[in-house]
N, CA, C and O of each residue as an XYZ file, in Angstrom:
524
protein
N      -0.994      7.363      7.252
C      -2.331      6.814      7.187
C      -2.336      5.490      7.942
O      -1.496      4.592      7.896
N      -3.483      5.564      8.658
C      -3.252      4.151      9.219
C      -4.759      2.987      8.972
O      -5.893      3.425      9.165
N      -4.599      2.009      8.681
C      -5.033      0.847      8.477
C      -4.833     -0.101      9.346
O      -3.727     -0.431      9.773
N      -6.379     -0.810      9.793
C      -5.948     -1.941     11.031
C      -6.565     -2.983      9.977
O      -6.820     -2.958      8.773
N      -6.680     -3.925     11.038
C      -6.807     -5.321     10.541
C      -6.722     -6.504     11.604
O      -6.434     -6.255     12.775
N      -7.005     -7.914     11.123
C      -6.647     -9.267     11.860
C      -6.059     -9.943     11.128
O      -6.033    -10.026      9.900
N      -5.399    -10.619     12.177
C      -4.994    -11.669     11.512
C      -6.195    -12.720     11.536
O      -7.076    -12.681     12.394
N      -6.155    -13.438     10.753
C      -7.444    -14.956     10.422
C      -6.293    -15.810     10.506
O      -5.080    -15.676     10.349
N      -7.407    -17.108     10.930
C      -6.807    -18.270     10.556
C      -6.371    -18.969      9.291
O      -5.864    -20.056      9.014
N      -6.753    -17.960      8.677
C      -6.073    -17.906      6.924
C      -5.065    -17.794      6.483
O      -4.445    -18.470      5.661
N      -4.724    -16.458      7.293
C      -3.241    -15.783      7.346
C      -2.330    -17.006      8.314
O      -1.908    -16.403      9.301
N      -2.120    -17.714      8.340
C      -1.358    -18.038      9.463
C      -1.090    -19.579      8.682
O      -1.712    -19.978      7.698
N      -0.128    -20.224      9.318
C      -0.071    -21.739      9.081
C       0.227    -22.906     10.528
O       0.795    -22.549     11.560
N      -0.194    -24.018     10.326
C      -0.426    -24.681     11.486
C      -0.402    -24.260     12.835
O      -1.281    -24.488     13.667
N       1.000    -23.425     13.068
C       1.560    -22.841     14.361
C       0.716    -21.854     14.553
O       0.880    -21.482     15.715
N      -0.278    -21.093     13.928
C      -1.194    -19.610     14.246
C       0.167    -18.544     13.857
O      -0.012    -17.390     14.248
N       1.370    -18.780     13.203
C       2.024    -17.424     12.792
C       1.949    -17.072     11.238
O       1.996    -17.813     10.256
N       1.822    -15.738     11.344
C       1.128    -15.367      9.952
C       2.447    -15.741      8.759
O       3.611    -15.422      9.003
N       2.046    -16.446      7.484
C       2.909    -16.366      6.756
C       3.242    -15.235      5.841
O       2.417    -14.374      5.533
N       4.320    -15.257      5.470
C       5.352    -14.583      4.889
C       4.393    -13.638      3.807
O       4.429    -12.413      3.928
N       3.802    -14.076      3.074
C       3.378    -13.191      2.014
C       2.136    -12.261      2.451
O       1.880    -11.153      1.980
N       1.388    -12.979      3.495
C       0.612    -12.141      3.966
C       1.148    -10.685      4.065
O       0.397     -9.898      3.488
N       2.039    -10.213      4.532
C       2.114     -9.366      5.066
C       2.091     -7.918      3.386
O       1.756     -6.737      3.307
N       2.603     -8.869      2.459
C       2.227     -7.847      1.438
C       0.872     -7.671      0.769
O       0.684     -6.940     -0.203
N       0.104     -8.281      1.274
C      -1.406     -8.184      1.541
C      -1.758     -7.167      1.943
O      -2.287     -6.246      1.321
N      -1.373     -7.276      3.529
C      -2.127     -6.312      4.522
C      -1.408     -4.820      3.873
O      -2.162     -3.847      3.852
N      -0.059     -4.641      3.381
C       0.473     -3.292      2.691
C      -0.535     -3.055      1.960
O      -1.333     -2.139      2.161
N      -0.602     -4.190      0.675
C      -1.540     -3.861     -0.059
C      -2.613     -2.918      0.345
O      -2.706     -1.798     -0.156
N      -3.618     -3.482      1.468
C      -4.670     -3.030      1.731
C      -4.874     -1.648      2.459
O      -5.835     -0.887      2.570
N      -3.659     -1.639      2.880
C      -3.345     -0.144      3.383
C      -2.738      0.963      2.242
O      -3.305      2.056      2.226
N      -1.858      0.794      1.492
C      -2.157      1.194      0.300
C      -3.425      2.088     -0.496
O      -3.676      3.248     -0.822
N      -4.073      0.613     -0.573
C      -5.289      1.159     -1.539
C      -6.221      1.901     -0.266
O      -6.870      2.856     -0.694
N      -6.361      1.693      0.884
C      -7.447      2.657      1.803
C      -6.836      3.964      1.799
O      -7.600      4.917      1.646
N      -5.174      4.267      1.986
C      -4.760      5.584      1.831
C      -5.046      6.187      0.627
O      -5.191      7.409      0.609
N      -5.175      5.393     -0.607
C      -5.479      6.276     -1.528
C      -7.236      6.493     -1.989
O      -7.663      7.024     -3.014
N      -7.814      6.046     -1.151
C      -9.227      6.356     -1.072
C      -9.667      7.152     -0.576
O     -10.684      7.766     -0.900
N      -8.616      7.396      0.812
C      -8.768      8.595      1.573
C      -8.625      9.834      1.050
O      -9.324     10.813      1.310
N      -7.053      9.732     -0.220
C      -6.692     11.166     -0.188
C      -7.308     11.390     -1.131
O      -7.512     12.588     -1.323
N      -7.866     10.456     -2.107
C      -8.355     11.178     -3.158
C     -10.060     10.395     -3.305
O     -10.503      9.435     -3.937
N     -10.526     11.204     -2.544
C     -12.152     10.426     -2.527
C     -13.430     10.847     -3.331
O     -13.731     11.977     -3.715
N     -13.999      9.861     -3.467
C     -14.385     10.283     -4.903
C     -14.509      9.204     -6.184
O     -15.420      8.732     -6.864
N     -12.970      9.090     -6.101
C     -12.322      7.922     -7.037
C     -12.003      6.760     -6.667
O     -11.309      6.557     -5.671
N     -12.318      6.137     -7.179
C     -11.776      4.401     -7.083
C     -10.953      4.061     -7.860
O     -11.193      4.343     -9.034
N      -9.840      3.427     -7.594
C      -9.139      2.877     -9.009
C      -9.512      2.255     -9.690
O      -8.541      1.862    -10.335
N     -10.425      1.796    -10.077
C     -11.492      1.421    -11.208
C     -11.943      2.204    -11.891
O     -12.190      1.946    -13.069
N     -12.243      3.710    -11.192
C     -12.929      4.786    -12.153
C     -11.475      5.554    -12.578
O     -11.429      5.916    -13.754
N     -10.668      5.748    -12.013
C      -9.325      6.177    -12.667
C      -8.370      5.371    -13.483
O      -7.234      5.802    -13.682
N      -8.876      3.898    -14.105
C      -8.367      3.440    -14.868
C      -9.574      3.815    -15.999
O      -9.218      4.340    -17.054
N     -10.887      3.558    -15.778
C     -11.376      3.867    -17.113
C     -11.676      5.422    -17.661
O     -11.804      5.892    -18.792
N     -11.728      5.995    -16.302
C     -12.556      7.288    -17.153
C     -10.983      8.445    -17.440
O     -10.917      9.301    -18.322
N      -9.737      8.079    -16.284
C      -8.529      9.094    -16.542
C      -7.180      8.203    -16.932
O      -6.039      8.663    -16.897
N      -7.484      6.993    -17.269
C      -7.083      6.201    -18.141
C      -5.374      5.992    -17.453
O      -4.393      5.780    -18.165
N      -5.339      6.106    -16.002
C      -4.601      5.987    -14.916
C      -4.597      4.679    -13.956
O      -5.476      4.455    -13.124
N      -3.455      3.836    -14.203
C      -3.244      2.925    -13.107
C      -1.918      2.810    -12.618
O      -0.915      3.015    -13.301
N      -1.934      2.354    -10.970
C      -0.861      2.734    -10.345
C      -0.287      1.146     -9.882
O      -0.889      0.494     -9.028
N       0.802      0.697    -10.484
C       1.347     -0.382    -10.197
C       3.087     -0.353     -9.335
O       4.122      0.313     -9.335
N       2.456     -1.620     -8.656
C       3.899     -1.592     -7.839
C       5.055     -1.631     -8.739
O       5.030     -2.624     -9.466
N       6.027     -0.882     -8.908
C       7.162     -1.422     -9.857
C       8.308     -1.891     -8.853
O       9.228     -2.514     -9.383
N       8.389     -1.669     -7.397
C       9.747     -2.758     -6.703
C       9.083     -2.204     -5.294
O       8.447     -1.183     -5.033
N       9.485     -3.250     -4.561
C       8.589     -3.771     -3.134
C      10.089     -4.177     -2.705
O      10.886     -4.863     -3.344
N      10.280     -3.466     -1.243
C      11.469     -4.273     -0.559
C      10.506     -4.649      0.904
O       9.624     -3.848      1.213
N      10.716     -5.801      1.696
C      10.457     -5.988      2.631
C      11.293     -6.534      4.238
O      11.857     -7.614      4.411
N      11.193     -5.819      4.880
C      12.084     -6.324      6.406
C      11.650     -6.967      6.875
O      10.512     -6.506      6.967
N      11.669     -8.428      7.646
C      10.508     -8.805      8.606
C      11.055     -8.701     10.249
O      12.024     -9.405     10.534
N      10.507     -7.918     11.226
C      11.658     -7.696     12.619
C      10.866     -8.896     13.589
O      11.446     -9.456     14.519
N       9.439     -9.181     13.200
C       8.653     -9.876     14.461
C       7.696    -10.798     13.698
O       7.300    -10.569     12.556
N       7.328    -11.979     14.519
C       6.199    -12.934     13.373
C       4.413    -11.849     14.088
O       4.368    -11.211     15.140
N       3.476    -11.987     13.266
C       2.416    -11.337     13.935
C       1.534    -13.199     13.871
O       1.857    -14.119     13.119
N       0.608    -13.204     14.748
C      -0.097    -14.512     15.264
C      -1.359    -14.230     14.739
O      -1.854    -13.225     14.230
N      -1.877    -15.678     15.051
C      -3.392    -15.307     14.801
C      -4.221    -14.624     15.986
O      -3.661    -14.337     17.044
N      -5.432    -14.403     15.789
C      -5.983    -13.227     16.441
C      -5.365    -11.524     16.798
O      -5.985    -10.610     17.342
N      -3.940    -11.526     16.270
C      -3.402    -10.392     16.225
C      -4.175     -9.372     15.830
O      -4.970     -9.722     14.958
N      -4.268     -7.912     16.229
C      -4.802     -6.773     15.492
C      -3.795     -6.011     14.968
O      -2.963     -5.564     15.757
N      -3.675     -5.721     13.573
C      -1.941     -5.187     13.192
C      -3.082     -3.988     12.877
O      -4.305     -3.882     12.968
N      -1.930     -3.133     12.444
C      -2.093     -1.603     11.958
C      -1.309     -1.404     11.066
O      -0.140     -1.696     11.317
N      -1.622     -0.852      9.724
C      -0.458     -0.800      8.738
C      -0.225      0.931      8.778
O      -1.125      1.757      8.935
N       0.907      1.154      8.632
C       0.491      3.104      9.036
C       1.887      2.533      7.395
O       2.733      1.669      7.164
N       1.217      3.821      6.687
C       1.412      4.104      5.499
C       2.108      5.889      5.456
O       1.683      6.787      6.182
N       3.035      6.022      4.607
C       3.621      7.379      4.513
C       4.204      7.866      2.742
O       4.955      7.353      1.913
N       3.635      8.715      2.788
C       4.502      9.146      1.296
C       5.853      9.796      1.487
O       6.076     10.791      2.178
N       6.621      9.181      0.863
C       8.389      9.656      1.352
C       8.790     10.737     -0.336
O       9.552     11.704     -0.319
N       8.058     10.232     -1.609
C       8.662     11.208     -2.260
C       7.604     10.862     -3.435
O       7.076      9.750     -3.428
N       7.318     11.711     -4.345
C       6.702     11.246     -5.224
C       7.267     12.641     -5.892
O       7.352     13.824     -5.562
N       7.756     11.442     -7.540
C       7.953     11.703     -8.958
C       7.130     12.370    -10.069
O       5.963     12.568     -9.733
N       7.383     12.680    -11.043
C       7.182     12.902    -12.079
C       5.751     11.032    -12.586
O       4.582     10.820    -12.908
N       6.618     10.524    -12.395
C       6.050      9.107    -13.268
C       5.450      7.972    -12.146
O       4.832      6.919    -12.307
N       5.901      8.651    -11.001
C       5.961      7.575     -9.530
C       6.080      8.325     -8.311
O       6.418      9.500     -8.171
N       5.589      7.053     -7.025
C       5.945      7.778     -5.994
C       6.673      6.584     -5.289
O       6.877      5.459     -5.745
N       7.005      7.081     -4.109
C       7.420      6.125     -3.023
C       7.314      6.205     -1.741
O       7.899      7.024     -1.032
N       6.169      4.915     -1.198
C       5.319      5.097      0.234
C       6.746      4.147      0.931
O       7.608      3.482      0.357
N       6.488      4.485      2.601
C       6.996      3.506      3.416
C       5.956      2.954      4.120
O       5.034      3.736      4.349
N       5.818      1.656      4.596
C       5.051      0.963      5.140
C       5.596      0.427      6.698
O       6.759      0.039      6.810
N       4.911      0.436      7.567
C       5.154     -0.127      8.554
C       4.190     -1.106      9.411
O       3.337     -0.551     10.104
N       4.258     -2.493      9.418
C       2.799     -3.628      9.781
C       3.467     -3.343     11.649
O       4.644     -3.311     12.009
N       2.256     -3.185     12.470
C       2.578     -3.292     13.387
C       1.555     -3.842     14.545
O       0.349     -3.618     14.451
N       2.100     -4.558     15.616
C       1.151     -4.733     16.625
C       1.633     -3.952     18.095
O       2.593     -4.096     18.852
N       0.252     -2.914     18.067
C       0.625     -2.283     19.026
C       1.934     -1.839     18.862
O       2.107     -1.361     17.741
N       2.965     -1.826     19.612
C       3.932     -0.724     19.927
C       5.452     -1.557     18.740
O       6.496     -1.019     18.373
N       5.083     -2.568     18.536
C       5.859     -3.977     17.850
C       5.790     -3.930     16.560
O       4.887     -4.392     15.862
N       7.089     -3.169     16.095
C       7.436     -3.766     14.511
C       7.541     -4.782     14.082
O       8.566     -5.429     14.296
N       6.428     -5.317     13.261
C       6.330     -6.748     12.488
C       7.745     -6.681     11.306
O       8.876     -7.162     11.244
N       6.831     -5.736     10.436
C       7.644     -6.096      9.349
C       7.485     -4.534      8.279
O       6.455     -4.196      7.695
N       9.058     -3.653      8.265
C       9.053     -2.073      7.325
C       9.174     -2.515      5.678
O      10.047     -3.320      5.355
N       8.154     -1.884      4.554
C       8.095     -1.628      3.559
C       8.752     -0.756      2.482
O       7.688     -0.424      1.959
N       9.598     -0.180      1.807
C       9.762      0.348      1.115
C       9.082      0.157     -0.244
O       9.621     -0.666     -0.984
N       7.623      0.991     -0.844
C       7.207      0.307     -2.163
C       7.111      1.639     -3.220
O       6.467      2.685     -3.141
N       7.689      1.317     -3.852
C       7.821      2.226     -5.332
C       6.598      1.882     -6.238
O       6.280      0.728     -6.528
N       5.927      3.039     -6.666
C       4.425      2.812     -7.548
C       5.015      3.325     -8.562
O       6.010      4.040     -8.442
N       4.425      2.997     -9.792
C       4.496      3.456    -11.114
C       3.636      3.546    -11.526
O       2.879      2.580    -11.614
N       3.243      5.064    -12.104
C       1.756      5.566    -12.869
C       1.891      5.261    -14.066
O       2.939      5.674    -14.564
N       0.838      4.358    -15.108
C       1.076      4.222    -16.037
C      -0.401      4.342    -16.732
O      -1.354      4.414    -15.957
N      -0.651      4.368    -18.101
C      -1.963      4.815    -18.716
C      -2.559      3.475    -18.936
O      -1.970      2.686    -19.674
N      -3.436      3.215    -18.485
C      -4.070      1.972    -18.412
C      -4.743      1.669    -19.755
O      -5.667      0.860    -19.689
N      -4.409      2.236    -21.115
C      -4.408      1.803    -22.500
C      -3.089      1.598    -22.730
O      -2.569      0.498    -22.547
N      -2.429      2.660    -23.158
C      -0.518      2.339    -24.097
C      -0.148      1.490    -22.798
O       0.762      0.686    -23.002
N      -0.665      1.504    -21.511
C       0.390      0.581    -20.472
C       2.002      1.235    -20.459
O       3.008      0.556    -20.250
N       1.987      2.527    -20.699
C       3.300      3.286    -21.316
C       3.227      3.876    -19.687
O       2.166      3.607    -19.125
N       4.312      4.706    -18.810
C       5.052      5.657    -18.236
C       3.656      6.746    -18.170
O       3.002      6.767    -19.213
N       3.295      7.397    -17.344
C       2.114      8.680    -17.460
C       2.511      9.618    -16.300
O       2.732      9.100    -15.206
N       2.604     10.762    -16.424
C       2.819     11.869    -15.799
C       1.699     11.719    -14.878
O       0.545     11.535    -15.265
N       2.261     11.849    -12.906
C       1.277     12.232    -12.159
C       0.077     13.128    -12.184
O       0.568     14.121    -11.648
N      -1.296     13.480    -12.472
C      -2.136     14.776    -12.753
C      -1.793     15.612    -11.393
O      -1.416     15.067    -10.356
N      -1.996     17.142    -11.569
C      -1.757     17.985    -10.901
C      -3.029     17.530     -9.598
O      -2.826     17.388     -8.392
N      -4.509     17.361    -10.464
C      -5.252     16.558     -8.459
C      -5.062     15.857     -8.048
O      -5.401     15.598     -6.893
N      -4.145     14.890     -9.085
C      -3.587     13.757     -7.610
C      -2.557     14.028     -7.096
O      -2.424     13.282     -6.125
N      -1.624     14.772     -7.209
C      -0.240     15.810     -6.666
C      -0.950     16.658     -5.329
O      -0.560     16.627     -4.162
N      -1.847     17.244     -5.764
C      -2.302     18.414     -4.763
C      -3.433     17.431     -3.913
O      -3.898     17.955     -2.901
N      -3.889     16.105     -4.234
C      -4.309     15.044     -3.038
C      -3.162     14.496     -2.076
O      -3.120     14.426     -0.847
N      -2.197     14.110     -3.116
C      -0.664     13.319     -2.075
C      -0.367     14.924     -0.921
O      -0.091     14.787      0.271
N      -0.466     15.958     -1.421
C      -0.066     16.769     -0.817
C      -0.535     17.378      0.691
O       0.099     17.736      1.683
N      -2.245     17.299      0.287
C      -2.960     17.387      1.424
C      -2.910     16.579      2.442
O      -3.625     16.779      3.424
């Protein structure tokens, strides 16, 4: 899945190079657009209250290979590498143009957004990751 974006003068510090945490931002945001895509319809707002489902990061590794600048246009391209019983696990890649910024490894954990307990993936969001 891919996700673009800018960099702002927000993202960045004095020099115009984007700082460090940004970049789990822009995952972030690619993230949540892939899962809007595959499963549309739903918002994670309506799948925390009405299927009592929320999906939290439980471990984030990050590489950084390149700084991205301001006025940059990155692209976050997003991939599902395996998904669990209780979890999945996307890879992330921030890039400009042909230029690896910075690769993701992020592990989600489905959990019931009452007990806050462990929750079994549902079979339509299995057969959404799938499509």
């Amino acid at each position: 899945f891919e996700y673009k974006s800018r960099v702002y003068f927000s993202d960045t510090d004095a020099g115009g190079i984007a700082y460090h945490a940004r970049y789990l931002d822009w995952a972030e945001h690619g993230r949540t657009e892939m899962l809007r895509a595959i499963y549309p319809g739903k918002t994670q707002m309506q799948l925390a209250s009405e299927e009592h489902i929320l999906m939290v990061v439980r471990s984030i590794s990050i590489e950084y290979k390149a700084p991205a600048f301001l006025e940059d246009e990155i692209t976050v391209l997003t991939d599902m590498e395996e998904v669990q019983h209780f979890s999945f696990t996307m890879r992330q890649r921030i890039m400009r143009s042909e230029t690896l910024l910075s690769e993701l490894k992020v592990r989600i954990a489905v959990i019931d957004s009452v007990t806050k307990r462990p929750k079994k993936i549902s079979e339509d969001i299995l057969k959404a990751f799938e499509a």
